[in-house]
PDB file of C-alpha atoms in Angstrom:
ATOM      1  CA  MET I  12      -0.316  -0.348  -0.173  1.00  0.00           C
ATOM      2  CA  SER I  13       1.393   3.200  -1.182  1.00  0.00           C
ATOM      3  CA  ASP I  14       1.910   6.132   1.945  1.00  0.00           C
ATOM      4  CA  LEU I  15      -1.056   8.283   0.979  1.00  0.00           C
ATOM      5  CA  SER I  16      -3.255   4.970   1.395  1.00  0.00           C
ATOM      6  CA  ARG I  17      -1.434   4.410   4.833  1.00  0.00           C
ATOM      7  CA  GLN I  18      -1.853   7.543   5.837  1.00  0.00           C
ATOM      8  CA  VAL I  19      -5.959   7.781   4.784  1.00  0.00           C
ATOM      9  CA  PHE I  20      -6.647   4.769   6.219  1.00  0.00           C
ATOM     10  CA  SER I  21      -4.661   5.086   9.797  1.00  0.00           C
ATOM     11  CA  MET I  22      -6.474   8.097  10.673  1.00  0.00           C
ATOM     12  CA  THR I  23      -8.217   8.096  13.810  1.00  0.00           C
ATOM     13  CA  ALA I  24     -11.610   9.294  14.619  1.00  0.00           C
ATOM     14  CA  GLY I  25     -10.681  12.792  15.986  1.00  0.00           C
ATOM     15  CA  GLU I  26      -8.019  13.106  13.182  1.00  0.00           C
ATOM     16  CA  SER I  27     -10.982  12.560  10.523  1.00  0.00           C
ATOM     17  CA  ASN I  28     -13.260  14.773  11.650  1.00  0.00           C
ATOM     18  CA  GLU I  29     -10.318  18.037  12.062  1.00  0.00           C
ATOM     19  CA  LEU I  30      -9.611  17.139   8.566  1.00  0.00           C
ATOM     20  CA  LEU I  31     -13.484  17.499   7.618  1.00  0.00           C
ATOM     21  CA  THR I  32     -13.503  20.356   9.972  1.00  0.00           C
ATOM     22  CA  ASN I  33     -11.013  22.585   8.114  1.00  0.00           C
ATOM     23  CA  LYS I  34     -11.323  21.326   4.426  1.00  0.00           C
ATOM     24  CA  LEU I  35     -14.535  20.279   4.081  1.00  0.00           C
ATOM     25  CA  LYS I  36     -17.760  23.627   4.046  1.00  0.00           C
ATOM     26  CA  CYS I  37     -21.374  22.084   3.859  1.00  0.00           C
ATOM     27  CA  VAL I  38     -24.255  23.858   2.057  1.00  0.00           C
ATOM     28  CA  ASP I  39     -27.294  22.914   3.620  1.00  0.00           C
ATOM     29  CA  VAL I  40     -30.284  21.644   1.372  1.00  0.00           C
ATOM     30  CA  GLN I  41     -33.313  20.394   2.868  1.00  0.00           C
ATOM     31  CA  THR I  42     -35.118  20.703  -0.470  1.00  0.00           C
ATOM     32  CA  GLY I  43     -34.019  16.481  -1.733  1.00  0.00           C
ATOM     33  CA  GLN I  44     -31.637  15.458  -4.607  1.00  0.00           C
ATOM     34  CA  PRO I  45     -30.545  19.148  -5.662  1.00  0.00           C
ATOM     35  CA  SER I  46     -31.570  20.049  -9.655  1.00  0.00           C
ATOM     36  CA  TYR I  47     -29.077  21.333 -11.415  1.00  0.00           C
ATOM     37  CA  TYR I  48     -29.859  25.127 -11.187  1.00  0.00           C
ATOM     38  CA  GLN I  49     -29.186  24.214  -7.186  1.00  0.00           C
ATOM     39  CA  MET I  50     -25.871  22.557  -7.767  1.00  0.00           C
ATOM     40  CA  PHE I  51     -24.766  25.421  -9.732  1.00  0.00           C
ATOM     41  CA  ASN I  52     -26.020  27.783  -7.135  1.00  0.00           C
ATOM     42  CA  ASN I  53     -24.881  26.479  -4.597  1.00  0.00           C
ATOM     43  CA  ALA I  54     -21.436  26.706  -6.252  1.00  0.00           C
ATOM     44  CA  MET I  55     -21.639  30.491  -6.152  1.00  0.00           C
ATOM     45  CA  ALA I  56     -21.828  30.231  -2.069  1.00  0.00           C
ATOM     46  CA  GLU I  57     -20.345  32.743  -0.079  1.00  0.00           C
ATOM     47  CA  VAL I  58     -18.586  29.396   1.857  1.00  0.00           C
ATOM     48  CA  VAL I  59     -17.143  28.120  -2.158  1.00  0.00           C
ATOM     49  CA  THR I  60     -13.575  30.176  -1.892  1.00  0.00           C
ATOM     50  CA  GLY I  61     -11.094  30.957  -4.575  1.00  0.00           C
ATOM     51  CA  ASP I  62     -12.527  31.679  -8.079  1.00  0.00           C
ATOM     52  CA  VAL I  63     -12.139  28.167  -9.906  1.00  0.00           C
ATOM     53  CA  ILE I  64     -14.564  25.843  -8.822  1.00  0.00           C
ATOM     54  CA  VAL I  65     -14.492  21.901  -9.649  1.00  0.00           C
ATOM     55  CA  LEU I  66     -18.248  21.255  -9.228  1.00  0.00           C
ATOM     56  CA  ALA I  67     -18.459  17.308  -9.366  1.00  0.00           C
ATOM     57  CA  ASN I  68     -20.707  13.953  -9.026  1.00  0.00           C
ATOM     58  CA  ALA I  69     -20.642  12.885  -5.984  1.00  0.00           C
ATOM     59  CA  ASP I  70     -18.895   9.231  -6.966  1.00  0.00           C
ATOM     60  CA  MET I  71     -15.753  10.815  -8.937  1.00  0.00           C
ATOM     61  CA  ALA I  72     -12.346  11.054  -7.546  1.00  0.00           C
ATOM     62  CA  PHE I  73      -9.682  12.479  -8.669  1.00  0.00           C
ATOM     63  CA  ASP I  74      -5.698  12.825  -8.567  1.00  0.00           C
ATOM     64  CA  ASP I  75      -2.888  14.655  -9.079  1.00  0.00           C
ATOM     65  CA  THR I  76      -3.590  16.357 -12.754  1.00  0.00           C
ATOM     66  CA  MET I  77      -6.321  18.099 -11.341  1.00  0.00           C
ATOM     67  CA  SER I  78      -3.870  20.858 -10.091  1.00  0.00           C
ATOM     68  CA  LEU I  79      -4.005  21.561 -14.181  1.00  0.00           C
ATOM     69  CA  ALA I  80      -7.343  23.503 -13.142  1.00  0.00           C
ATOM     70  CA  ARG I  81      -5.496  25.941 -11.488  1.00  0.00           C
ATOM     71  CA  SER I  82      -4.369  27.176 -15.019  1.00  0.00           C
ATOM     72  CA  LEU I  83      -7.624  26.933 -16.283  1.00  0.00           C
ATOM     73  CA  ASN I  84      -8.196  30.128 -19.099  1.00  0.00           C
ATOM     74  CA  PRO I  85     -11.241  32.089 -17.715  1.00  0.00           C
ATOM     75  CA  GLU I  86     -13.290  32.251 -20.729  1.00  0.00           C
ATOM     76  CA  VAL I  87     -13.387  28.422 -21.026  1.00  0.00           C
ATOM     77  CA  LEU I  88     -15.362  26.057 -19.527  1.00  0.00           C
ATOM     78  CA  ALA I  89     -13.922  22.535 -18.539  1.00  0.00           C
ATOM     79  CA  VAL I  90     -15.735  19.214 -18.096  1.00  0.00           C
ATOM     80  CA  LEU I  91     -14.330  15.870 -17.766  1.00  0.00           C
ATOM     81  CA  GLY I  92     -15.612  12.510 -18.642  1.00  0.00           C
ATOM     82  CA  THR I  93     -14.704  10.384 -16.570  1.00  0.00           C
ATOM     83  CA  SER I  94     -12.118   7.385 -16.997  1.00  0.00           C
ATOM     84  CA  GLY I  95     -14.401   5.070 -15.377  1.00  0.00           C
ATOM     85  CA  PHE I  96     -12.127   2.482 -13.651  1.00  0.00           C
ATOM     86  CA  SER I  97      -9.166   1.754 -16.504  1.00  0.00           C
ATOM     87  CA  ASN I  98      -6.017   0.713 -16.235  1.00  0.00           C
ATOM     88  CA  LYS I  99      -4.836   4.336 -16.539  1.00  0.00           C
ATOM     89  CA  MET I 100      -5.797   3.998 -12.869  1.00  0.00           C
ATOM     90  CA  THR I 101      -2.514   5.668 -10.905  1.00  0.00           C
ATOM     91  CA  ALA I 102      -1.406   2.995  -8.115  1.00  0.00           C
ATOM     92  CA  ASN I 103      -2.601   5.397  -5.358  1.00  0.00           C
ATOM     93  CA  ILE I 104      -5.423   5.403  -6.457  1.00  0.00           C
ATOM     94  CA  LYS I 105      -6.253   1.914  -7.365  1.00  0.00           C
ATOM     95  CA  ASN I 106      -4.786   1.097  -3.637  1.00  0.00           C
ATOM     96  CA  ILE I 107      -7.599   3.410  -2.471  1.00  0.00           C
ATOM     97  CA  TYR I 108     -10.721   2.262  -4.462  1.00  0.00           C
ATOM     98  CA  GLU I 109      -9.694  -1.301  -3.321  1.00  0.00           C
ATOM     99  CA  GLU I 110      -9.234  -0.471   0.416  1.00  0.00           C
ATOM    100  CA  MET I 111     -12.809   1.488   0.421  1.00  0.00           C
ATOM    101  CA  MET I 112     -14.744  -0.216  -2.447  1.00  0.00           C
ATOM    102  CA  GLY I 113     -12.945  -3.350  -3.469  1.00  0.00           C
ATOM    103  CA  THR I 114     -13.297  -4.614  -7.094  1.00  0.00           C
ATOM    104  CA  ASP I 115     -16.775  -6.896  -7.453  1.00  0.00           C
ATOM    105  CA  TYR I 116     -18.690  -4.157  -9.392  1.00  0.00           C
ATOM    106  CA  ILE I 117     -16.249  -4.003 -11.981  1.00  0.00           C
ATOM    107  CA  THR I 118     -14.593  -7.510 -12.334  1.00  0.00           C
ATOM    108  CA  ASP I 119     -18.240  -9.481 -11.300  1.00  0.00           C
ATOM    109  CA  VAL I 120     -21.311  -7.831 -12.047  1.00  0.00           C
ATOM    110  CA  GLU I 121     -20.862  -6.039 -15.201  1.00  0.00           C
ATOM    111  CA  GLN I 122     -18.802  -9.314 -16.770  1.00  0.00           C
ATOM    112  CA  ARG I 123     -21.627 -11.753 -14.962  1.00  0.00           C
ATOM    113  CA  SER I 124     -24.015  -9.586 -17.098  1.00  0.00           C
ATOM    114  CA  GLY I 125     -22.267  -9.931 -20.605  1.00  0.00           C
ATOM    115  CA  HIS I 126     -20.397  -7.148 -20.387  1.00  0.00           C
ATOM    116  CA  PRO I 127     -16.612  -7.042 -20.648  1.00  0.00           C
ATOM    117  CA  GLY I 128     -16.430  -5.231 -17.746  1.00  0.00           C
ATOM    118  CA  SER I 129     -14.374  -1.524 -17.011  1.00  0.00           C
ATOM    119  CA  TRP I 130     -11.114  -2.696 -16.366  1.00  0.00           C
ATOM    120  CA  GLU I 131     -10.052  -2.082 -20.517  1.00  0.00           C
ATOM    121  CA  ILE I 132     -12.554   0.763 -21.073  1.00  0.00           C
ATOM    122  CA  ASP I 133     -11.246   4.242 -22.117  1.00  0.00           C
ATOM    123  CA  SER I 134     -14.637   6.340 -20.975  1.00  0.00           C
ATOM    124  CA  CYS I 135     -12.961   9.231 -21.884  1.00  0.00           C
ATOM    125  CA  ALA I 136     -12.410   8.776 -25.663  1.00  0.00           C
ATOM    126  CA  GLU I 137     -15.598   6.728 -25.844  1.00  0.00           C
ATOM    127  CA  LEU I 138     -17.781   8.784 -24.079  1.00  0.00           C
ATOM    128  CA  ILE I 139     -16.763  12.607 -25.364  1.00  0.00           C
ATOM    129  CA  PHE I 140     -20.100  14.120 -24.863  1.00  0.00           C
ATOM    130  CA  SER I 141     -20.788  12.563 -21.475  1.00  0.00           C
ATOM    131  CA  TRP I 142     -19.112  14.616 -18.173  1.00  0.00           C
ATOM    132  CA  ASP I 143     -19.131  14.245 -14.578  1.00  0.00           C
ATOM    133  CA  THR I 144     -17.515  17.069 -13.546  1.00  0.00           C
ATOM    134  CA  TRP I 145     -17.566  20.831 -14.421  1.00  0.00           C
ATOM    135  CA  ILE I 146     -14.480  23.893 -14.122  1.00  0.00           C
ATOM    136  CA  PHE I 147     -14.913  27.103 -14.546  1.00  0.00           C
ATOM    137  CA  HIS I 148     -13.819  30.290 -12.720  1.00  0.00           C
ATOM    138  CA  LYS I 149     -16.780  31.199 -10.148  1.00  0.00           C
ATOM    139  CA  SER I 150     -16.666  35.355 -10.883  1.00  0.00           C
ATOM    140  CA  LYS I 151     -17.939  34.037 -14.548  1.00  0.00           C
ATOM    141  CA  LEU I 152     -21.657  32.913 -13.448  1.00  0.00           C
ATOM    142  CA  MET I 153     -21.544  35.031 -10.486  1.00  0.00           C
ATOM    143  CA  GLY I 154     -25.352  36.433 -10.407  1.00  0.00           C
ATOM    144  CA  ARG I 155     -25.953  35.135 -13.551  1.00  0.00           C
ATOM    145  CA  LEU I 156     -27.327  31.890 -13.336  1.00  0.00           C
ATOM    146  CA  LYS I 157     -30.534  31.914 -14.539  1.00  0.00           C
ATOM    147  CA  GLU I 158     -33.316  29.539 -12.766  1.00  0.00           C
ATOM    148  CA  VAL I 159     -35.313  28.976 -15.872  1.00  0.00           C
ATOM    149  CA  ASN I 160     -32.921  27.895 -17.910  1.00  0.00           C
ATOM    150  CA  PHE I 161     -32.459  24.825 -16.095  1.00  0.00           C
ATOM    151  CA  LYS I 162     -35.584  23.546 -17.168  1.00  0.00           C
ATOM    152  CA  ARG I 163     -36.953  21.738 -19.967  1.00  0.00           C
ATOM    153  CA  LEU I 164     -40.555  20.823 -21.602  1.00  0.00           C
ATOM    154  CA  SER I 165     -41.912  17.831 -20.542  1.00  0.00           C
ATOM    155  CA  GLN I 166     -44.967  15.963 -23.050  1.00  0.00           C
ATOM    156  CA  THR I 167     -47.271  17.827 -20.396  1.00  0.00           C
ATOM    157  CA  ASN I 168     -45.935  20.891 -21.991  1.00  0.00           C
ATOM    158  CA  GLU I 169     -44.748  22.575 -18.627  1.00  0.00           C
ATOM    159  CA  LEU I 170     -41.153  23.489 -17.938  1.00  0.00           C
ATOM    160  CA  VAL I 171     -39.511  21.185 -15.335  1.00  0.00           C
ATOM    161  CA  PRO I 172     -35.802  21.564 -13.510  1.00  0.00           C
ATOM    162  CA  PHE I 173     -33.562  18.566 -14.780  1.00  0.00           C
ATOM    163  CA  TYR I 174     -30.976  16.278 -12.585  1.00  0.00           C
ATOM    164  CA  MET I 175     -28.262  15.396 -12.933  1.00  0.00           C
ATOM    165  CA  ASN I 176     -28.891  11.558 -13.539  1.00  0.00           C
ATOM    166  CA  GLU I 177     -31.275  12.517 -15.932  1.00  0.00           C
ATOM    167  CA  ASN I 178     -30.104  11.046 -19.579  1.00  0.00           C
ATOM    168  CA  GLY I 179     -29.368  13.678 -21.268  1.00  0.00           C
ATOM    169  CA  ALA I 180     -28.985  16.400 -17.946  1.00  0.00           C
ATOM    170  CA  GLU I 181     -25.205  16.963 -18.609  1.00  0.00           C
ATOM    171  CA  SER I 182     -26.247  19.001 -22.035  1.00  0.00           C
ATOM    172  CA  ALA I 183     -28.681  20.505 -21.307  1.00  0.00           C
ATOM    173  CA  ALA I 184     -26.744  21.974 -18.410  1.00  0.00           C
ATOM    174  CA  LEU I 185     -24.005  22.768 -20.658  1.00  0.00           C
ATOM    175  CA  TRP I 186     -26.944  24.706 -22.556  1.00  0.00           C
ATOM    176  CA  ALA I 187     -28.327  26.682 -19.039  1.00  0.00           C
ATOM    177  CA  ILE I 188     -24.336  27.742 -18.666  1.00  0.00           C
ATOM    178  CA  GLU I 189     -23.938  28.979 -22.229  1.00  0.00           C
ATOM    179  CA  GLN I 190     -27.032  31.547 -21.952  1.00  0.00           C
ATOM    180  CA  SER I 191     -25.343  32.526 -18.448  1.00  0.00           C
ATOM    181  CA  TYR I 192     -21.757  33.760 -19.605  1.00  0.00           C
ATOM    182  CA  PRO I 193     -20.380  33.500 -23.421  1.00  0.00           C
ATOM    183  CA  PHE I 194     -17.487  31.379 -23.125  1.00  0.00           C
ATOM    184  CA  SER I 195     -15.331  31.665 -25.915  1.00  0.00           C
ATOM    185  CA  SER I 196     -15.621  27.521 -25.534  1.00  0.00           C
ATOM    186  CA  THR I 197     -16.224  24.107 -24.173  1.00  0.00           C
ATOM    187  CA  TYR I 198     -13.411  21.801 -23.433  1.00  0.00           C
ATOM    188  CA  ASN I 199     -13.714  18.328 -22.159  1.00  0.00           C
ATOM    189  CA  ALA I 200     -10.330  18.341 -20.482  1.00  0.00           C
ATOM    190  CA  CYS I 201     -10.506  14.456 -19.458  1.00  0.00           C
ATOM    191  CA  ASP I 202      -7.465  13.636 -21.536  1.00  0.00           C
ATOM    192  CA  ARG I 203      -5.002  16.095 -19.223  1.00  0.00           C
ATOM    193  CA  ILE I 204      -7.156  15.659 -16.369  1.00  0.00           C
ATOM    194  CA  GLN I 205      -8.108  12.244 -15.037  1.00  0.00           C
ATOM    195  CA  SER I 206     -11.405  10.537 -12.820  1.00  0.00           C
ATOM    196  CA  TRP I 207     -12.431   8.104 -11.588  1.00  0.00           C
ATOM    197  CA  HIS I 208     -15.675   6.401 -10.351  1.00  0.00           C
ATOM    198  CA  PHE I 209     -16.003   5.330  -7.205  1.00  0.00           C
ATOM    199  CA  HIS I 210     -18.699   3.267  -7.001  1.00  0.00           C
ATOM    200  CA  LEU I 211     -20.770  -0.716  -6.373  1.00  0.00           C
ATOM    201  CA  ALA I 212     -23.354   0.134  -8.446  1.00  0.00           C
ATOM    202  CA  PRO I 213     -25.150   0.258 -11.501  1.00  0.00           C
ATOM    203  CA  LYS I 214     -26.003   3.730 -12.654  1.00  0.00           C
ATOM    204  CA  THR I 215     -29.306   4.790 -11.918  1.00  0.00           C
ATOM    205  CA  HIS I 216     -31.412   7.041 -13.654  1.00  0.00           C
ATOM    206  CA  LYS I 217     -34.220   9.234 -12.742  1.00  0.00           C
ATOM    207  CA  VAL I 218     -37.505   8.188 -14.158  1.00  0.00           C
ATOM    208  CA  ARG I 219     -40.403  10.478 -15.014  1.00  0.00           C
ATOM    209  CA  GLU I 220     -44.140  10.095 -15.409  1.00  0.00           C
ATOM    210  CA  ALA I 221     -44.470  12.936 -18.157  1.00  0.00           C
ATOM    211  CA  PRO I 222     -41.156  11.785 -20.139  1.00  0.00           C
ATOM    212  CA  TRP I 223     -39.190  15.184 -22.579  1.00  0.00           C
ATOM    213  CA  LEU I 224     -40.892  16.269 -25.104  1.00  0.00           C
ATOM    214  CA  GLN I 225     -38.806  15.023 -27.473  1.00  0.00           C
ATOM    215  CA  GLY I 226     -37.057  16.430 -30.738  1.00  0.00           C
ATOM    216  CA  SER I 227     -38.201  16.385 -34.539  1.00  0.00           C
ATOM    217  CA  LYS I 228     -37.296  18.216 -37.492  1.00  0.00           C
ATOM    218  CA  ASP I 229     -39.650  20.855 -35.849  1.00  0.00           C
ATOM    219  CA  VAL I 230     -38.695  20.937 -32.601  1.00  0.00           C
ATOM    220  CA  HIS I 231     -35.300  21.059 -31.408  1.00  0.00           C
ATOM    221  CA  SER I 232     -34.276  18.328 -29.174  1.00  0.00           C
ATOM    222  CA  PRO I 233     -34.317  18.934 -24.735  1.00  0.00           C
ATOM    223  CA  MET I 234     -31.133  16.874 -24.850  1.00  0.00           C
ATOM    224  CA  PHE I 235     -29.120  19.972 -26.091  1.00  0.00           C
ATOM    225  CA  SER I 236     -31.601  23.073 -25.941  1.00  0.00           C
ATOM    226  CA  PRO I 237     -34.994  23.075 -23.301  1.00  0.00           C
ATOM    227  CA  ARG I 238     -36.702  25.432 -26.192  1.00  0.00           C
TER     228      ARG I 238
END
């Protein structure tokens, strides 16, 4: 086991609590799962210090390549497609994953269902239009977010908020962010910054009673534009 892993797993409860007190700031949310708008709005809170924001799903882990985010051009919106659980994973990250999670999900569940398993899949290269992490300068979005842009039309013609675990949600959120500030470009930086999925369960997607309005030649797809 690496020195980092030993340090993480040898912490006493007191040391762990002290680390969390110094490093972890929580935004109280009492409305259940936050919508995409609430997620970005929470990132604007005063307790979130510094200007470079990394907003990610809760099951994502990062290695030291995340330090590159400090150099992000303020006019660029960066997103990260996950590298999943692949053979690119560094020894430190792999050791921590195995200590915390085990690898049954990767080596057993997926392979039993006829899937080759995630270990050999380069998710960054194969899923370039899917991402789990957003990196941006807080100052560019401060005071600019509009809740109405973070809603999509349902088949009942209602504008309703969307959540990160819905199909196409990240694309709709990208549209909403682009209405908030005219970034010069959007860059999936997964080829430079590595992120890894730390979970033991298959994906779960939110199911709605009233599905999203489907796109056609006359109606733009709400996957890319909620209007």
